[in-house]
XYZ file of C-alpha atoms in Angstrom:
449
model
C 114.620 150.071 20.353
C 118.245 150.061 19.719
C 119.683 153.074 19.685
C 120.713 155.065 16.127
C 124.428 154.758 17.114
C 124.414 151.176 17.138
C 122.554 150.222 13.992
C 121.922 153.492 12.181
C 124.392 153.054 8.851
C 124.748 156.761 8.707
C 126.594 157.111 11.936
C 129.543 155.070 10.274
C 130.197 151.312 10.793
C 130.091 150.013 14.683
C 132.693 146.854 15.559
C 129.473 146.075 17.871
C 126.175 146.531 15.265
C 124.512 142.884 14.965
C 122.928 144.084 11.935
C 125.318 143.918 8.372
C 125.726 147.537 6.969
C 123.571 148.963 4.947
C 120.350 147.503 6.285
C 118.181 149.271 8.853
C 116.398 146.967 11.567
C 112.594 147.044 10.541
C 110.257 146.071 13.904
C 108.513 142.520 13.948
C 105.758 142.943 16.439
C 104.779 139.552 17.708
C 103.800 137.643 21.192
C 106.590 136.578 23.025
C 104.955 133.163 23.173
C 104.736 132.709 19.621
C 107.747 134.499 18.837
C 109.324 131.570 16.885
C 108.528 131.671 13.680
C 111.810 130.549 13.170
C 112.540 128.362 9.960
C 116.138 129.802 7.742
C 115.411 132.104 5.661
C 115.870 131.585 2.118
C 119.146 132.781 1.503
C 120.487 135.205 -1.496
C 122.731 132.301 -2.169
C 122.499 128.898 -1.885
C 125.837 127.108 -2.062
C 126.131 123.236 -2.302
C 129.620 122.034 -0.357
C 131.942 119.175 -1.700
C 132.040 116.798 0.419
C 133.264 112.580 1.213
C 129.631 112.729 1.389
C 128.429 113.946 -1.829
C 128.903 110.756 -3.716
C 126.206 109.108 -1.478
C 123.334 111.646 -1.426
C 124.504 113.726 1.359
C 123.690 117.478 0.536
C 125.216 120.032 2.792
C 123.845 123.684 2.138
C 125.508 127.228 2.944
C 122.773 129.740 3.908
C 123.400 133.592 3.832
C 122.564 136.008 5.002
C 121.655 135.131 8.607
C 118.179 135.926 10.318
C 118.620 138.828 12.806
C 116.396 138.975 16.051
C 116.565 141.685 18.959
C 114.569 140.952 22.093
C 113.103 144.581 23.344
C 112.444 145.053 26.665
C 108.854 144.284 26.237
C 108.307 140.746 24.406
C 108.335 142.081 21.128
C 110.929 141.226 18.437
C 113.004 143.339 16.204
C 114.519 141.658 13.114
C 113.896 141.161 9.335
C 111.104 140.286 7.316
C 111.361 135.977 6.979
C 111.021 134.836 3.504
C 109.889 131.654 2.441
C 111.641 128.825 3.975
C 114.197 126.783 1.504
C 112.981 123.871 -0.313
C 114.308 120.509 1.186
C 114.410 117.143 -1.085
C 111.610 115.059 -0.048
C 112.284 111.447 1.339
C 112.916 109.137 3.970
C 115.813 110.435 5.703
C 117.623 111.269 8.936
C 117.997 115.315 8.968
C 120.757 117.049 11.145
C 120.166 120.719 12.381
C 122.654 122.605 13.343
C 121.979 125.428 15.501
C 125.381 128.613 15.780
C 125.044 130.107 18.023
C 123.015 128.766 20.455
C 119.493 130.210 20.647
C 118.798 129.440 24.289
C 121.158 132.009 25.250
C 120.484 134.738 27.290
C 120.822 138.343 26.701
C 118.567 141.688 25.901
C 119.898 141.510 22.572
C 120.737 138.714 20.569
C 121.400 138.061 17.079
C 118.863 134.438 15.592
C 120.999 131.655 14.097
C 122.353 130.557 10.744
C 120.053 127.159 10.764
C 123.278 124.981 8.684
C 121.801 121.357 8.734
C 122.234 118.235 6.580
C 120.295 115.227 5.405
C 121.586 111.854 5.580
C 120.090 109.505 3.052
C 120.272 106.149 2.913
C 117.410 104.212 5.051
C 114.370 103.280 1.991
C 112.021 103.604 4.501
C 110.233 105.250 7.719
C 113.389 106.395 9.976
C 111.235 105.394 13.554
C 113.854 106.160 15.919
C 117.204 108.382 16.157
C 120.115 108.711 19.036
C 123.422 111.222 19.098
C 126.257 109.007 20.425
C 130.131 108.973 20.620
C 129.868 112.210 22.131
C 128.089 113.566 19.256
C 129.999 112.335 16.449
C 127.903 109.939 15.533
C 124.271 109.455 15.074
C 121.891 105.915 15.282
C 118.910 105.864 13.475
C 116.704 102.863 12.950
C 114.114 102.249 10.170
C 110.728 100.727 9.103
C 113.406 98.893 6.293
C 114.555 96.694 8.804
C 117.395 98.062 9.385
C 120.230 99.987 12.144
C 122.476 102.657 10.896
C 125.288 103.894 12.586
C 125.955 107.796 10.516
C 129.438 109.689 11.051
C 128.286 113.437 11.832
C 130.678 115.375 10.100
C 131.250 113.516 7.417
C 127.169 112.132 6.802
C 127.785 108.700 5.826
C 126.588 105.534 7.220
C 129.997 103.588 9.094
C 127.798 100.696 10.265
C 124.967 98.449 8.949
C 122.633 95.819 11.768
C 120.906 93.998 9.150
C 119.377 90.705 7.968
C 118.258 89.774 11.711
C 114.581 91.416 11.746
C 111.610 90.243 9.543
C 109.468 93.581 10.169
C 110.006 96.661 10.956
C 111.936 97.874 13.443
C 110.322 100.365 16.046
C 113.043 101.814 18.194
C 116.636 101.098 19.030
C 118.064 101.877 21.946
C 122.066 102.384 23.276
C 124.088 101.641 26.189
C 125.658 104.684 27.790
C 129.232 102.957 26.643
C 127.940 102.834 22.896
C 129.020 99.107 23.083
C 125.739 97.851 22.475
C 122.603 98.348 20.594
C 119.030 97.123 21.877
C 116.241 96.881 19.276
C 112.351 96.081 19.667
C 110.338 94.951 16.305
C 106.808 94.391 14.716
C 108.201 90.280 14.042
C 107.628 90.161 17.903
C 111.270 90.547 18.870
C 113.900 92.091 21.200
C 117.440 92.116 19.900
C 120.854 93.318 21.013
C 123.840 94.326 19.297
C 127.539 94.522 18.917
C 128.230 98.202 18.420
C 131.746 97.871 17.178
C 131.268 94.512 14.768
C 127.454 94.606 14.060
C 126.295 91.150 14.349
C 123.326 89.622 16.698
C 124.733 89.259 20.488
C 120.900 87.593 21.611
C 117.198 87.838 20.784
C 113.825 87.457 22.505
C 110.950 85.923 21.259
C 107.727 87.481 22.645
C 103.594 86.841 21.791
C 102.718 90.350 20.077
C 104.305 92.996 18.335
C 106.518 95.223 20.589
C 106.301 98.518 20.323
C 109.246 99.771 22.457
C 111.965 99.166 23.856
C 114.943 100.601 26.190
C 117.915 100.034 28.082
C 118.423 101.154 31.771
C 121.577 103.836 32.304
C 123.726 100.860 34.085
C 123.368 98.912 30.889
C 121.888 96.011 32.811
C 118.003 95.733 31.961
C 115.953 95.973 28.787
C 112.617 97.104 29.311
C 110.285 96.247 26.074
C 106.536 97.850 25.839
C 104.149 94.814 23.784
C 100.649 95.268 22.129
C 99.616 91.670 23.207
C 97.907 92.383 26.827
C 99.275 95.747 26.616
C 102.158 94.366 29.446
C 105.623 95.671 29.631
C 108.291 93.093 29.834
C 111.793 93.492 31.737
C 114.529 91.659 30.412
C 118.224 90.653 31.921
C 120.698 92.889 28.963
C 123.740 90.338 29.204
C 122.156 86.816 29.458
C 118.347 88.027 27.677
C 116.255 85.982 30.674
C 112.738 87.683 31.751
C 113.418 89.563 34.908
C 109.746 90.501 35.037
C 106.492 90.759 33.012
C 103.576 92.588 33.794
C 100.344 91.960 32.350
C 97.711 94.079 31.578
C 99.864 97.234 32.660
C 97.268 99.733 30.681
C 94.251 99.012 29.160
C 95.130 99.603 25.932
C 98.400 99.810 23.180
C 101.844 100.861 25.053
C 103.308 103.549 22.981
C 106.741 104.400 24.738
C 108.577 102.656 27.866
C 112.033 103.976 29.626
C 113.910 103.415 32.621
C 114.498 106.661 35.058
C 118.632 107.571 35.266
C 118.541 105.816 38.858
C 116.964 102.192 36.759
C 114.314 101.609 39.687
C 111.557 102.733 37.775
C 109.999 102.228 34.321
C 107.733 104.982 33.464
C 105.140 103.857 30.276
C 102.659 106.380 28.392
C 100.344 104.165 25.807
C 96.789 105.226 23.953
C 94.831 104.845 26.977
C 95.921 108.446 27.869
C 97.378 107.399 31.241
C 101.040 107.606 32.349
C 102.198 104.456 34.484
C 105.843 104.231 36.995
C 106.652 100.754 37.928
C 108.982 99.944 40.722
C 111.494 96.997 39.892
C 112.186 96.558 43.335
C 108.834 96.553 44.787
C 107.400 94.889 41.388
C 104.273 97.164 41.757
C 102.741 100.826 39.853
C 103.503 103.685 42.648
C 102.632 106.233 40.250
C 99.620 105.909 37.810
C 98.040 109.758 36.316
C 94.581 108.261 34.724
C 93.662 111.117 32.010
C 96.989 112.501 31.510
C 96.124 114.044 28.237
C 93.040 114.285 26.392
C 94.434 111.745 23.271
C 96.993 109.052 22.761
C 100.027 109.853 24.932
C 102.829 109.038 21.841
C 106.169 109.738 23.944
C 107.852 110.247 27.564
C 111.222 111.041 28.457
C 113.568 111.992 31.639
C 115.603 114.248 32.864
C 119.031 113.242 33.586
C 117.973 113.617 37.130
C 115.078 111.794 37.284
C 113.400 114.767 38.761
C 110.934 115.821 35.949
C 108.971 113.487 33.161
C 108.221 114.782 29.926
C 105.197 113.529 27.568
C 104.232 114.049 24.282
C 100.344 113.272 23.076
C 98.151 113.243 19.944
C 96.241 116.259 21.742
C 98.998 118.852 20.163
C 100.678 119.701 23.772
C 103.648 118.992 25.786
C 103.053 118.303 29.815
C 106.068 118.446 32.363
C 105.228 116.404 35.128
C 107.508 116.667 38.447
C 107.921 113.457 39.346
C 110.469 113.593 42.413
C 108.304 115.641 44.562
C 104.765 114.734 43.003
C 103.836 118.155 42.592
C 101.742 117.729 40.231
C 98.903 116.297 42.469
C 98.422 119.436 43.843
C 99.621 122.014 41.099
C 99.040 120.228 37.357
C 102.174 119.388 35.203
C 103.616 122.532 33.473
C 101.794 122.223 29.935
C 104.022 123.290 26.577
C 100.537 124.665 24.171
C 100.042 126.463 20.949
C 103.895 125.067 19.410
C 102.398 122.375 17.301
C 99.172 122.176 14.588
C 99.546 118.448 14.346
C 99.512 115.446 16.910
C 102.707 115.526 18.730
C 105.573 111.843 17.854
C 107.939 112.574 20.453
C 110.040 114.658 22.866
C 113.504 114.610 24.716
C 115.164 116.919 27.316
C 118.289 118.825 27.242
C 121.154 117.202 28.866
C 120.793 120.466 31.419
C 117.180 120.313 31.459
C 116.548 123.595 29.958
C 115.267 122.766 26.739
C 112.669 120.563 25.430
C 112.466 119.170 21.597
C 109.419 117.814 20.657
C 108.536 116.851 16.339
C 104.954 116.168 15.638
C 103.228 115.494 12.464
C 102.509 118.885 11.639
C 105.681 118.130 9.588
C 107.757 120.802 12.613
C 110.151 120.499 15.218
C 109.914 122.983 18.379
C 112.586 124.353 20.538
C 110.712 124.698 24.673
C 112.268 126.751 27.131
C 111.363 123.785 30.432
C 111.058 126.239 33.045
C 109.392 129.019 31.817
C 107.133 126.619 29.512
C 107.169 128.746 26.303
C 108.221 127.974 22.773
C 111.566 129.660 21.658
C 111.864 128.100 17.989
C 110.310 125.883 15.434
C 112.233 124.161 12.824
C 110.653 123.840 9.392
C 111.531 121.921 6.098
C 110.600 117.856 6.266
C 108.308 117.305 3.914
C 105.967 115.027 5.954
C 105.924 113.428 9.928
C 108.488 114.166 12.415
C 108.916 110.724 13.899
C 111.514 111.147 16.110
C 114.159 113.805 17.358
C 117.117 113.799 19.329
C 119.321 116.841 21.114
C 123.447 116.718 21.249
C 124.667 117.225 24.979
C 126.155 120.409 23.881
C 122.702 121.773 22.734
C 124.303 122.649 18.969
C 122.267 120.270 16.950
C 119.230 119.147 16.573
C 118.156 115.771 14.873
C 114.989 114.814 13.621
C 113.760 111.528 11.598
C 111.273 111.574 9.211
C 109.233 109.123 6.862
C 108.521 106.870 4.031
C 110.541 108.019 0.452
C 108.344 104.719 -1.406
C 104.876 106.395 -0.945
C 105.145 109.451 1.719
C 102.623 107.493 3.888
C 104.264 107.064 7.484
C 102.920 103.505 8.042
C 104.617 100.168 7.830
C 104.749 97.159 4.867
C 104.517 93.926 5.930
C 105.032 90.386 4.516
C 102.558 87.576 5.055
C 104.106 84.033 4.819
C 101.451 83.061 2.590
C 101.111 86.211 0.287
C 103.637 88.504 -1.648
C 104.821 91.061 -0.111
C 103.062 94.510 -0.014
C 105.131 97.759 -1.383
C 102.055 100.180 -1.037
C 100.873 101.428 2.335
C 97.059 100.964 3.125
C 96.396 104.233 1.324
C 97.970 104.074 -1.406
C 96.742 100.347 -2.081
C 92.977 102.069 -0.968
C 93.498 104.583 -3.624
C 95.267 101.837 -6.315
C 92.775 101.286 -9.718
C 94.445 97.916 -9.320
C 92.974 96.338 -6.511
C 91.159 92.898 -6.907
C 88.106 92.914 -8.641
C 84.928 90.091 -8.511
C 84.029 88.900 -11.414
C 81.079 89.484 -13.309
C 77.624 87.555 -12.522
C 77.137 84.731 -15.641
C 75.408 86.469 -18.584
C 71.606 85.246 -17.814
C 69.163 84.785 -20.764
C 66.305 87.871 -20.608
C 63.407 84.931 -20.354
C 65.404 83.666 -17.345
């Protein structure tokens, strides 16, 4: 407990309280594992910023007072009573969180964050996939509306538009560690790179089913695309788009995520069938398969910027950290991140220092893993529906998260058939539409018939 000279207000103000004067630190006992309860408070004030941005949607909020938290020697916490969190506009949208200070910092005693974040509107449908880049000024999001965006940070306005190239939505887009070009994978069966700096088409790549996924290996040299038609994973040449490889029937069943390891020999794939799959591009074989890896869908994987550790993400609400240098997990598990999500979990991504794991899920939350110690330090609430995607700035400051369709709040895509109009309702809403087609009635039949 700290002591009465430090926080009491009646032994006169202290340069060195964390707590503001006049309010006395009232205990919080909770379990150290589930000791982020963390959304910002809702503030006594709740001031909306002029901004370049405010003409086009972009809403930056001021919260005050900041949430208070003090670590005692024993797991507990010591802070204020958490309101309600604030109300966030609903919609499909790209939201930035900013985290000051840093809550992975160390310390007996340390004072919880101001959560300052912003949304940037302007995709009209599911945002599927989000990247910091530029050093964290900007941010690239891509969108079930067909659609790349390229946002400036500070300012929360779109600088850049890939358009008019894709027929269906677009899955995931993926960046060149140069940010000079922009790969992109598609439900119209195509792979597609980009001009960063003027936006236009640089190649595509026709293939037989709808890809799911795609990446681009650290030396900016391969594109690695994950396709529902026999489940294969397909390696492609990034300057001249010919097929370096193909590999068919690489799991059993739908290929939810593929990415390259930072040393581009290996492409590590997670996909429904639960297993998680490395495949050499030298040797052209699998050296690592884990059959049973989770107990559902396996929805994401990531790296570390070592290579050392893989991350995965799965529909059965947990995290698992497998080492993957030393394969120590054939003998000791994978280091398993439970009880920080209530929903199935949509992705994950590591730290630049490997400390920290994101994950969003679509219990609607983001969480905030400490990787070695394989506990939950935070959880970010506020988007009204799925967390599709999320994303971590190298310096560990922000946190950005993409969520879902602003049309009909269903996360699921619209598509066009060439020989019908097009569909603007997702399956649900057209399920639970008075206006669906109706038979008509049997001929009116005579009663002595």
């Amino acid at each position: 407990v700290p002591p009465p000279s430090t926080c009491d207000p009646a032994h006169g103000p202290n340069p060195f309280c964390p707590f503001p004067q006049g309010h006395i630190p009232i205990p919080l006992r909770v379990s150290p594992f589930c000791s982020s309860t963390t959304v910002a408070p809702k503030p006594d004030k709740l001031s909306e910023n002029s901004s370049p941005g405010a003409a086009a949607g972009v809403l930056m909020l001021g919260l005050s007072p900041p949430r208070l938290l003090a670590a005692d020697e024993v797991g507990g916490l010591w802070g204020f009573p958490l309101p309600p969190p604030p109300v966030l506009l609903p919609g499909s949208r790209v939201r930035a969180v900013g985290l000051f200070p840093p809550v992975w910092g160390s310390g007996p005693l340390g004072m919880g964050p101001i959560i300052h974040f912003k949304i940037l509107r302007g995709h009209c449908d599911t945002v599927s996939s989000c990247h910091f880049c530029f050093e964290d000024t900007k941010i690239l999001s891509c969108s079930y509306d067909r659609t790349v965006k390229l946002w400036d940070v500070e300012k929360g306005v779109s600088v850049q538009v890939f358009e008019e190239e894709h027929t269906a939505p677009i899955s995931e887009c993926s960046l060149t560690p140069d940010n000079k070009r922009v790969v992109t994978s598609s439900y119209d069966k195509t792979v597609k790179a980009w001009d960063m700096e003027t936006g236009k088409m640089l190649w595509t790549v026709d293939q037989e089913g709808l890809v799911t996924s795609c990446n681009i290996s650290c030396d900016g040299k391969y594109v690695v695309s994950g396709l529902d038609m026999e489940n294969a994973i397909c390696v492609t040449d990034a300057v001249n788009a010919t097929m370096v490889a193909y590999v068919q029937g690489h799991h059993r069943s739908t290929i939810t995520k593929c990415c390259f390891d930072p040393d581009n020999e290996r492409v590590s794939s997670v996909s429904s069938d639960k297993t998680i799959k490395l495949w050499d591009i030298i040797a052209q074989s699998t050296t690592i398969t884990i059959d049973e890896a989770h107990t559902n869908v396996i929805s994401d994987c990531c790296f570390t910027i070592d290579g050392h550790y893989l991350c995965t993400a799965s529909w059965d609400k947990t995290l698992k950290i497998w080492d993957i240098k030393t394969g120590e997990f054939r003998y000791h598990g994978p280091i398993c991140l439970n009880q920080g999500h209530e929903g199935s979990v949509s992705s994950c991504v590591f730290s630049k220092d490997a400390s920290l794991v994101v994950s969003g899920a679509y219990d609607k939350t983001i969480a905030l893993w400490d990787a070695g110690a394989g506990y939950k330090k935070l959880a970010l609430k506020g988007h009204g529906d799925w967390v599709m995607d999320v994303a971590v700035s190298n310096n560990k400051k922000w946190i950005l998260s993409s969520s879902k369709c602003e049309e009909c709040e269903k996360p699921f895509s619209l598509l066009q058939c060439d020989d019908s109009e097009a569909v603007t309702k997702c399956v649900f809403c057209r399920l639970a539409s008075p206006s669906r087609n109706i038979l008509p009635l049997p001929p009116i039949v005579a009663p002595d018939l």
